[in-house]
Amino acid sequence: MTQPSPIWFISDLHLDISRPAVTLQFLQLLKNLEESNTQSLYILGDLFEFWIGDDVLDHSLGKPFIPIVDALRSLTDSGCEIFFIHGNRDFILGELFSERTSIQMLPEHHIIDLYGEPVLIMHGDTLCTDDHQYQTFRAMSRTAQWQEQLLSLGVPERIKQAIAMREESTKTTREQSDEILDVNQSAVEAVMLEYGVKRLIHGHTHRPAVHEFELESGQPMQRIVLGDWYDQQSHLKYDSGGFELLANNVTQTYRF
């Protein structure tokens, strides 16, 4: 009997017209997944460096995104289910993009069944609770009022604003300590207890690793962190026997 193909997880691709080689690598990945009859692909946020609204797809400035849309649609048409969780750079990705690609949008925290085990998946930015400045912006930018105000602007003006926000974010990140930018362990434990899971998969921090820890009760837990795609070429392949986490040309293998 043919073994089902592994389930794939990727995050933090940050696709951008300034990095065409990264986009080409992603398109090749989608082609490879299609040829190997992959059953499921989970994209855990920050597919794009920034996203200013789905209407960009019908604007002349959105032409660089068309090959990405077409490749995603080709993969879903082949029978592969693609699931997406919004990241901090592409949280305005909406229904039109979903319709044209047939990807399925998931809530920011979501439990999936991986071969009989409930596993929590998310982008991961909600775990960085020590970064108060970002969490304040996050709360504001997720409101309907903030998003409606942004989308009321023309596409060129939105691009200018997105670039300005990205530059400000980069500057702030350089000034913050590694501890502030990483996840808060108490937040990790709290959300895993809330959802009743022993395994969590997320991205966002660009710090690929497999973290093993125990709760005060002695319950063993595991947190799998995806790296970015544009620099570390990180991805996670998960099957019934275990998983492989690849980043920086190094593969960590865990068997159950």
Short mmCIF file of C-alpha atoms in Angstrom, two decimals, residues 20-231:
data_model
loop_
_atom_site.label_atom_id
_atom_site.label_comp_id
_atom_site.label_asym_id
_atom_site.label_seq_id
_atom_site.Cartn_x
_atom_site.Cartn_y
_atom_site.Cartn_z
CA PRO A 20 12.53 37.60 -7.12
CA ALA A 21 14.81 34.61 -6.50
CA VAL A 22 12.88 33.77 -3.33
CA THR A 23 9.61 33.86 -5.23
CA LEU A 24 11.03 31.53 -7.89
CA GLN A 25 12.14 29.10 -5.17
CA PHE A 26 8.65 29.15 -3.69
CA LEU A 27 7.05 28.54 -7.08
CA GLN A 28 9.38 25.57 -7.56
CA LEU A 29 8.37 24.21 -4.16
CA LEU A 30 4.70 24.40 -5.11
CA LYS A 31 5.44 22.59 -8.36
CA ASN A 32 7.35 19.88 -6.48
CA LEU A 33 4.49 19.45 -4.01
CA GLU A 34 2.05 19.11 -6.89
CA GLU A 35 4.17 16.50 -8.64
CA SER A 36 4.54 14.49 -5.42
CA ASN A 37 0.77 14.51 -4.77
CA THR A 38 1.15 16.24 -1.41
CA GLN A 39 -2.08 16.02 0.59
CA SER A 40 -1.83 19.19 2.71
CA LEU A 41 0.23 22.38 2.98
CA TYR A 42 -0.08 24.74 5.94
CA ILE A 43 1.24 28.30 5.51
CA LEU A 44 1.56 29.78 9.00
CA GLY A 45 1.63 33.45 8.13
CA ASP A 46 3.78 36.12 6.50
CA LEU A 47 3.48 34.63 3.05
CA PHE A 48 4.14 38.17 1.81
CA GLU A 49 6.47 40.89 3.04
CA PHE A 50 3.36 43.04 3.26
CA TRP A 51 -0.18 42.86 1.92
CA ILE A 52 -2.22 46.00 1.31
CA GLY A 53 -5.53 44.50 0.22
CA ASP A 54 -6.84 41.92 -2.22
CA ASP A 55 -7.79 44.60 -4.76
CA VAL A 56 -4.09 44.87 -5.61
CA LEU A 57 -4.58 41.67 -7.62
CA ASP A 58 -6.56 43.66 -10.21
CA HIS A 59 -4.18 46.64 -10.20
CA SER A 60 -1.18 47.05 -12.49
CA LEU A 61 1.08 47.13 -9.42
CA GLY A 62 -0.16 43.68 -8.47
CA LYS A 63 1.11 41.87 -11.55
CA PRO A 64 4.09 40.30 -9.69
CA PHE A 65 1.60 38.44 -7.49
CA ILE A 66 -0.22 36.70 -10.35
CA PRO A 67 2.30 33.83 -10.78
CA ILE A 68 2.01 33.13 -7.05
CA VAL A 69 -1.78 33.08 -7.21
CA ASP A 70 -1.71 30.82 -10.26
CA ALA A 71 0.75 28.38 -8.67
CA LEU A 72 -1.27 28.15 -5.46
CA ARG A 73 -4.42 27.53 -7.50
CA SER A 74 -2.68 24.87 -9.57
CA LEU A 75 -1.65 23.06 -6.40
CA THR A 76 -5.14 23.17 -4.90
CA ASP A 77 -6.63 22.06 -8.23
CA SER A 78 -4.33 19.03 -8.08
CA GLY A 79 -6.05 17.91 -4.88
CA CYS A 80 -3.71 19.36 -2.26
CA GLU A 81 -5.45 21.28 0.50
CA ILE A 82 -3.70 24.55 1.37
CA PHE A 83 -4.47 26.15 4.72
CA PHE A 84 -3.43 29.65 5.72
CA ILE A 85 -3.11 31.50 9.03
CA HIS A 86 -2.54 35.25 8.86
CA GLY A 87 0.79 36.66 9.99
CA ASN A 88 1.75 40.12 11.16
CA ARG A 89 2.67 41.18 7.60
CA ASP A 90 -0.32 39.82 5.67
CA PHE A 91 -3.26 40.01 8.08
CA ILE A 92 -5.39 41.83 5.47
CA LEU A 93 -5.21 38.90 3.05
CA GLY A 94 -8.87 38.21 2.42
CA GLU A 95 -11.69 36.45 0.64
CA LEU A 96 -10.76 37.42 -2.93
CA PHE A 97 -7.28 35.94 -2.54
CA SER A 98 -8.83 32.84 -1.01
CA GLU A 99 -11.31 32.50 -3.88
CA ARG A 100 -8.67 32.84 -6.58
CA THR A 101 -6.27 30.36 -4.98
CA SER A 102 -8.77 28.05 -3.23
CA ILE A 103 -6.67 28.23 -0.07
CA GLN A 104 -8.61 27.84 3.17
CA MET A 105 -8.30 30.58 5.79
CA LEU A 106 -7.95 29.44 9.41
CA PRO A 107 -8.34 31.42 12.65
CA GLU A 108 -5.21 32.76 14.35
CA HIS A 109 -5.13 29.80 16.79
CA HIS A 110 -6.29 26.50 15.34
CA ILE A 111 -6.20 22.84 16.36
CA ILE A 112 -5.58 20.23 13.68
CA ASP A 113 -5.62 16.46 13.93
CA LEU A 114 -2.19 15.10 13.01
CA TYR A 115 -2.53 11.33 12.78
CA GLY A 116 -4.80 11.14 15.81
CA GLU A 117 -3.11 13.80 17.93
CA PRO A 118 -4.50 17.31 18.43
CA VAL A 119 -1.82 19.88 17.56
CA LEU A 120 -2.13 23.64 17.94
CA ILE A 121 -0.90 25.78 15.04
CA MET A 122 -0.53 29.56 14.81
CA HIS A 123 1.66 32.27 13.35
CA GLY A 124 3.24 32.90 16.74
CA ASP A 125 3.16 36.67 17.18
CA THR A 126 0.53 36.41 19.91
CA LEU A 127 3.11 34.58 22.04
CA CYS A 128 5.52 37.55 22.04
CA THR A 129 3.75 39.24 24.93
CA ASP A 130 6.88 41.02 26.18
CA ASP A 131 6.95 43.14 23.02
CA HIS A 132 4.39 45.63 24.30
CA GLN A 133 4.86 48.09 21.45
CA TYR A 134 4.06 45.46 18.84
CA GLN A 135 1.11 44.05 20.78
CA THR A 136 -0.38 47.55 20.99
CA PHE A 137 -0.04 47.97 17.23
CA ARG A 138 -1.42 44.49 16.66
CA ALA A 139 -4.56 45.20 18.64
CA MET A 140 -5.12 48.48 16.77
CA SER A 141 -4.43 47.12 13.29
CA ARG A 142 -6.85 44.23 13.68
CA THR A 143 -9.83 46.55 14.17
CA ALA A 144 -12.29 47.06 11.33
CA GLN A 145 -11.90 50.84 11.61
CA TRP A 146 -8.11 50.73 11.10
CA GLN A 147 -8.37 48.36 8.15
CA GLU A 148 -11.20 50.29 6.50
CA GLN A 149 -9.17 53.49 6.78
CA LEU A 150 -6.16 51.82 5.14
CA LEU A 151 -8.22 50.24 2.36
CA SER A 152 -9.87 53.59 1.58
CA LEU A 153 -6.53 54.83 0.23
CA GLY A 154 -5.36 54.23 -3.31
CA VAL A 155 -3.05 51.29 -4.00
CA PRO A 156 0.11 53.44 -4.53
CA GLU A 157 -0.48 55.29 -1.25
CA ARG A 158 -1.06 52.03 0.61
CA ILE A 159 2.22 50.67 -0.74
CA LYS A 160 4.03 53.78 0.51
CA GLN A 161 2.48 53.37 3.95
CA ALA A 162 3.32 49.66 4.06
CA ILE A 163 6.95 50.36 3.18
CA ALA A 164 7.13 53.07 5.85
CA MET A 165 5.65 50.73 8.47
CA ARG A 166 8.08 47.98 7.46
CA GLU A 167 11.05 50.32 7.81
CA GLU A 168 9.84 51.46 11.22
CA SER A 169 9.34 47.85 12.29
CA THR A 170 12.86 46.94 11.14
CA LYS A 171 14.31 49.87 13.08
CA THR A 172 12.39 48.93 16.22
CA THR A 173 13.45 45.29 15.93
CA ARG A 174 17.12 46.29 15.84
CA GLU A 175 16.65 48.26 19.04
CA GLN A 176 14.84 45.48 20.94
CA SER A 177 16.54 42.71 22.89
CA ASP A 178 16.32 39.10 21.72
CA GLU A 179 14.34 38.22 24.85
CA ILE A 180 11.64 40.78 24.10
CA LEU A 181 11.32 39.68 20.48
CA ASP A 182 11.05 35.97 21.35
CA VAL A 183 8.03 34.17 22.77
CA ASN A 184 7.10 34.38 26.43
CA GLN A 185 7.26 30.91 27.99
CA SER A 186 4.30 31.59 30.27
CA ALA A 187 2.24 32.62 27.24
CA VAL A 188 3.25 29.40 25.48
CA GLU A 189 2.22 27.23 28.40
CA ALA A 190 -1.02 29.15 28.93
CA VAL A 191 -2.22 28.78 25.34
CA MET A 192 -1.28 25.09 25.19
CA LEU A 193 -3.20 24.45 28.39
CA GLU A 194 -6.13 26.49 27.10
CA TYR A 195 -6.39 24.33 23.98
CA GLY A 196 -5.49 21.09 25.73
CA VAL A 197 -2.54 20.14 23.50
CA LYS A 198 0.94 18.75 24.08
CA ARG A 199 2.42 19.97 20.79
CA LEU A 200 2.48 23.44 19.22
CA ILE A 201 3.73 24.50 15.78
CA HIS A 202 4.38 28.15 14.92
CA GLY A 203 6.61 30.58 13.06
CA HIS A 204 7.12 34.35 13.37
CA THR A 205 10.35 34.47 15.38
CA HIS A 206 12.56 33.08 12.58
CA ARG A 207 14.28 30.92 15.19
CA PRO A 208 13.86 27.32 14.00
CA ALA A 209 14.06 24.82 16.83
CA VAL A 210 12.28 22.04 18.66
CA HIS A 211 11.74 22.96 22.30
CA GLU A 212 11.01 20.24 24.85
CA PHE A 213 9.77 21.29 28.28
CA GLU A 214 7.60 20.13 31.16
CA LEU A 215 4.73 21.78 32.97
CA GLU A 216 4.74 22.00 36.75
CA SER A 217 2.62 18.85 36.73
CA GLY A 218 5.43 17.01 34.96
CA GLN A 219 3.52 16.80 31.67
CA PRO A 220 6.00 16.81 28.75
CA MET A 221 5.30 19.39 26.04
CA GLN A 222 6.83 20.24 22.68
CA ARG A 223 7.02 23.49 20.69
CA ILE A 224 8.14 23.31 17.06
CA VAL A 225 9.32 26.62 15.60
CA LEU A 226 9.62 27.12 11.87
CA GLY A 227 12.35 29.33 10.49
CA ASP A 228 11.91 31.74 7.62
CA TRP A 229 11.89 30.69 4.00
CA TYR A 230 13.73 33.57 2.31
CA ASP A 231 16.98 33.04 4.21
#
